[in-house]
Backbone as numpy.savetxt, mean C-alpha at the origin, in Angstrom:
# Nx Ny Nz CAx CAy CAz Cx Cy Cz
43.02 -8.56 5.62 42.25 -7.42 5.44 40.87 -7.44 4.20
41.09 -8.00 3.21 40.03 -8.50 2.42 38.95 -8.91 3.20
39.02 -10.24 4.02 37.85 -10.52 4.92 37.41 -9.40 5.59
38.02 -8.66 6.13 37.69 -7.54 7.55 36.67 -6.67 6.36
37.35 -6.45 5.09 36.46 -5.47 4.06 34.95 -6.28 3.68
35.37 -7.40 3.65 33.81 -8.22 3.03 32.70 -8.25 4.40
33.65 -8.33 5.25 32.64 -8.38 6.71 32.03 -6.76 6.77
32.76 -5.86 6.46 32.57 -4.71 6.84 31.18 -4.20 5.91
31.47 -4.69 4.49 30.34 -4.48 3.18 29.27 -5.22 4.10
28.96 -6.72 4.16 28.11 -6.96 4.59 27.44 -6.81 5.65
28.06 -6.18 6.93 27.25 -5.61 7.85 26.60 -4.17 7.63
27.06 -3.61 6.50 26.66 -2.40 6.09 25.30 -2.42 5.20
25.41 -3.76 4.14 24.28 -4.13 3.48 23.11 -4.64 4.38
23.64 -5.15 5.67 22.33 -5.72 6.48 21.94 -4.49 7.16
22.23 -3.41 7.45 21.96 -2.33 8.09 21.25 -1.56 7.31
21.36 -1.98 6.00 20.59 -0.71 5.13 19.31 -1.43 5.00
19.03 -2.83 4.73 18.10 -3.35 4.86 17.26 -3.06 5.79
17.79 -3.09 7.17 16.97 -2.90 8.16 16.48 -1.61 8.58
17.45 -0.73 7.87 17.00 0.62 8.00 15.55 0.76 7.33
15.75 0.14 6.05 14.07 0.76 5.12 13.13 -0.11 5.29
13.70 -1.50 6.53 12.39 -1.86 6.89 11.72 -2.74 5.39
12.21 -3.12 4.78 11.86 -3.76 3.75 11.28 -5.22 4.06
10.27 -5.70 3.00 9.39 -6.84 3.63 9.33 -7.81 2.35
9.36 -8.91 2.28 9.18 -10.02 1.61 7.77 -10.55 1.75
6.97 -9.76 1.16 5.39 -10.01 1.41 4.55 -10.55 0.05
3.89 -11.30 0.07 3.09 -11.96 -1.23 1.75 -11.51 -1.13
0.89 -11.85 -2.27 -0.61 -11.68 -2.06 -1.37 -12.17 -0.93
-0.77 -13.54 -0.80 -1.34 -14.83 -0.02 -1.17 -13.99 1.48
0.04 -13.37 1.57 0.24 -12.77 3.09 -0.90 -11.72 3.23
-1.12 -10.76 2.24 -2.14 -9.52 2.41 -3.60 -10.56 2.58
-3.85 -11.77 1.72 -5.23 -12.45 1.80 -5.35 -12.41 3.46
-4.27 -13.15 4.06 -4.39 -13.36 5.35 -4.49 -12.34 6.66
-3.96 -11.38 6.12 -4.13 -9.90 6.99 -5.22 -9.25 7.16
-5.77 -9.13 5.91 -7.37 -8.42 5.49 -8.35 -9.32 6.05
-8.10 -10.57 5.72 -8.69 -11.82 6.45 -9.31 -11.61 8.02
-8.04 -11.24 8.37 -8.14 -11.13 10.07 -8.56 -9.60 10.53
-8.57 -8.86 9.64 -8.99 -7.69 9.89 -10.82 -7.70 9.86
-11.21 -8.19 8.81 -12.54 -8.40 8.07 -13.16 -9.20 9.45
-12.67 -10.22 9.88 -13.09 -11.17 10.85 -13.84 -12.12 10.55
-13.98 -12.42 9.26 -14.20 -13.60 8.35 -13.58 -14.13 7.35
-13.56 -15.50 6.70 -13.03 -16.02 5.46 -13.31 -15.22 4.41
-12.29 -14.78 3.57 -12.35 -13.89 2.56 -13.18 -14.71 1.26
-13.79 -14.02 0.80 -14.59 -14.62 -0.60 -13.88 -14.27 -1.76
-14.39 -14.73 -2.81 -13.69 -14.65 -3.76 -13.55 -13.34 -4.44
-14.83 -12.38 -4.49 -14.51 -11.14 -5.13 -14.00 -10.29 -3.92
-13.94 -10.65 -2.49 -12.64 -10.18 -2.04 -11.08 -10.13 -2.35
-11.18 -11.59 -2.67 -9.92 -11.63 -3.07 -9.20 -11.07 -4.15
-10.20 -10.74 -5.44 -10.01 -9.97 -6.23 -9.87 -8.48 -6.30
-10.30 -7.94 -5.10 -10.17 -6.48 -4.37 -8.87 -6.44 -3.46
-8.43 -7.56 -3.14 -7.00 -7.15 -2.49 -6.03 -7.55 -3.66
-6.26 -8.65 -4.49 -5.26 -8.60 -5.31 -5.18 -7.48 -6.12
-6.10 -6.66 -6.38 -5.92 -5.71 -7.15 -5.11 -4.39 -6.67
-5.47 -4.38 -5.29 -4.76 -3.51 -4.27 -3.48 -3.72 -4.18
-2.83 -5.13 -4.01 -1.55 -5.69 -3.77 -0.83 -5.08 -4.88
-1.42 -5.20 -6.25 -0.63 -4.91 -7.56 -0.29 -3.30 -7.29
-1.39 -2.55 -7.06 -1.38 -1.33 -7.27 -0.14 -0.49 -6.39
-0.43 -0.78 -5.45 0.64 -0.41 -3.96 1.58 -1.35 -4.36
2.07 -2.16 -5.05 3.52 -3.05 -5.15 4.29 -2.11 -6.08
3.59 -1.64 -7.57 4.12 -1.10 -8.32 4.40 0.41 -7.87
3.32 0.76 -6.93 3.61 2.38 -6.44 5.01 2.22 -5.77
5.39 1.24 -4.83 6.64 1.28 -4.13 7.42 0.76 -4.95
7.91 0.78 -6.41 8.76 0.31 -7.30 9.25 -1.39 -6.73
8.17 -2.23 -6.50 8.23 -3.42 -6.33 9.14 -3.69 -5.11
9.20 -3.19 -4.27 9.68 -3.26 -2.91 8.75 -2.86 -1.58
8.62 -3.72 -1.13 7.60 -3.22 0.19 8.20 -2.76 1.38
8.01 -1.60 2.01 8.34 -1.23 3.15 6.92 -1.42 4.07
7.39 -1.29 5.35 6.18 -1.61 6.53 5.60 -0.59 6.29
5.65 0.61 6.01 4.65 1.86 6.01 3.99 1.41 4.52
4.18 1.30 3.62 3.20 1.23 2.32 2.65 -0.44 2.35
3.12 -1.29 3.17 2.33 -2.38 3.51 1.19 -2.12 4.31
1.46 -1.30 5.20 0.20 -1.21 6.32 -0.73 -0.17 5.39
-0.52 0.82 4.72 -1.35 1.37 4.05 -2.18 0.26 2.96
-1.53 -0.65 2.25 -1.88 -1.27 1.40 -2.98 -2.33 2.00
-2.80 -2.82 3.18 -3.64 -3.62 4.08 -5.02 -2.97 4.32
-4.61 -1.65 5.00 -5.85 -0.76 5.28 -6.50 -0.44 4.38
-5.99 -0.21 2.99 -6.60 0.25 1.82 -7.68 -0.74 1.14
-6.92 -2.09 1.28 -7.75 -3.31 0.65 -9.00 -3.87 1.88
-8.67 -3.69 2.77 -9.81 -4.00 4.03 -10.89 -2.76 3.71
-10.50 -1.59 3.54 -11.41 -0.78 3.54 -12.34 -1.00 2.36
-11.66 -1.43 0.97 -12.32 -1.44 0.09 -13.53 -2.71 -0.26
-12.99 -3.56 0.87 -13.78 -4.96 0.89 -14.86 -4.78 1.70
-14.80 -3.50 2.38 -16.41 -3.11 3.17 -16.90 -2.03 2.68
-16.50 -1.58 1.16 -16.83 -0.29 0.59 -17.97 -1.14 -0.56
-19.45 -0.93 -0.54 -20.41 -1.18 -1.30 -19.91 -1.22 -2.86
-19.48 -0.20 -3.40 -19.32 -0.02 -4.62 -17.83 -0.66 -5.05
-16.82 -0.94 -4.35 -16.01 -1.85 -4.75 -16.39 -3.34 -5.08
-17.21 -4.01 -3.88 -17.82 -5.15 -3.76 -18.65 -4.99 -5.13
-19.21 -4.45 -5.62 -20.53 -4.55 -6.72 -19.30 -4.31 -8.08
-18.43 -3.72 -7.96 -17.48 -3.51 -9.06 -16.35 -5.11 -9.04
-16.04 -5.69 -7.95 -15.50 -6.72 -7.79 -16.36 -7.81 -8.70
-17.40 -7.83 -8.50 -18.45 -8.91 -8.91 -19.11 -8.54 -10.24
-18.47 -7.46 -10.88 -19.25 -7.25 -12.39 -17.88 -7.53 -13.30
-17.06 -8.36 -13.40 -16.49 -8.70 -14.39 -15.08 -7.80 -14.71
-14.84 -7.79 -15.88 -13.96 -7.06 -16.66 -13.99 -5.51 -16.50
-15.37 -4.89 -16.78 -15.89 -3.58 -16.47 -15.70 -3.40 -14.76
-16.18 -4.10 -14.17 -15.70 -3.88 -12.67 -13.99 -4.10 -12.31
-13.65 -4.61 -13.03 -12.37 -4.83 -12.54 -11.64 -3.30 -12.90
-12.05 -2.90 -14.05 -11.42 -1.40 -14.31 -12.11 -0.31 -13.41
-13.27 -0.76 -12.83 -13.92 0.59 -12.28 -13.00 0.10 -10.56
-12.88 -0.86 -10.20 -12.09 -0.77 -9.21 -10.74 -0.34 -9.06
-9.87 -0.62 -10.31 -8.69 0.01 -10.29 -8.83 1.32 -10.30
-9.80 2.14 -10.95 -9.91 3.54 -10.91 -10.41 3.96 -9.46
-11.28 3.43 -8.48 -11.52 3.65 -7.06 -9.94 3.76 -6.62
-9.33 2.53 -6.82 -8.20 2.55 -6.04 -7.22 3.93 -6.25
-6.88 4.00 -7.32 -6.50 5.41 -7.86 -6.91 6.54 -7.25
-8.39 6.84 -7.53 -8.80 7.88 -7.41 -8.54 8.09 -5.68
-9.21 7.45 -4.87 -8.79 7.41 -3.63 -7.55 7.98 -3.22
-6.61 7.36 -4.03 -5.09 7.55 -3.58 -5.11 8.79 -3.73
-5.39 9.50 -4.89 -5.24 10.77 -5.33 -5.56 11.98 -4.69
-7.13 11.67 -3.88 -7.64 12.46 -3.12 -6.98 12.82 -1.93
-6.33 11.37 -1.34 -5.69 11.63 -0.05 -4.23 12.52 -0.43
-3.85 11.96 -1.31 -2.45 12.86 -1.86 -2.86 14.33 -2.03
-3.83 14.69 -2.69 -4.33 16.14 -2.77 -4.36 16.93 -1.61
-5.10 16.39 -0.76 -5.36 16.96 0.64 -4.19 17.15 1.35
-3.66 16.01 1.39 -1.97 16.22 2.12 -1.07 17.39 1.58
-1.09 17.32 -0.08 -0.31 18.51 -0.60 -0.97 19.93 -0.25
-2.63 20.03 -0.48 -3.20 21.35 -0.12 -2.77 21.70 1.56
-3.00 20.84 2.27 -2.61 21.41 3.65 -1.10 21.66 4.28
-0.31 20.97 3.19 1.21 21.32 3.55 1.46 22.65 2.52
1.06 22.95 1.62 0.91 24.17 1.10 0.34 25.11 1.71
-1.01 25.09 2.49 -1.23 25.88 3.06 -0.41 26.70 4.28
-0.07 25.38 4.84 0.93 25.40 6.03 1.73 26.48 6.03
2.33 26.22 5.06 3.64 26.91 4.49 3.40 28.25 4.41
2.09 28.56 3.54 1.70 30.14 3.25 1.53 30.71 4.55
0.75 29.65 5.56 0.49 30.54 7.13 1.50 31.26 7.54
2.72 30.11 7.71 4.30 30.19 7.93 4.74 31.75 7.33
4.54 31.78 6.37 5.29 32.51 5.48 4.37 34.24 5.59
3.11 34.10 5.85 2.53 35.38 6.46 2.55 35.96 7.68
2.84 34.85 8.83 2.62 35.28 9.70 4.02 34.96 10.65
4.76 35.07 9.95 6.20 35.16 10.97 6.83 36.07 10.48
């Protein structure tokens, strides 16, 4: 009976891991994926951008990567590696690192703000026209 209970608990735990699509990914994994998307070997300044993006999103998802958050982070890192302001910031040392961190947070806030605004306006429309 104990073995059956233990087996049940293990199956339940395993199913939860697959349900949330938890990933074990490292900064090196992100380097590889961004490099693949960029189509060239990443430079040192691009590594800085990728590492900063990795840390920001890793903290944002409470130290547990999901497939959705991983894809978002890789896409954002790729986008920032192609952004002239982010590239200049990455090459500018300590000040640039702070600027880069601010860019990541600002773009995330803008996307979140637009999404929240759309949801709010959609609900208002439904309220008015139903």
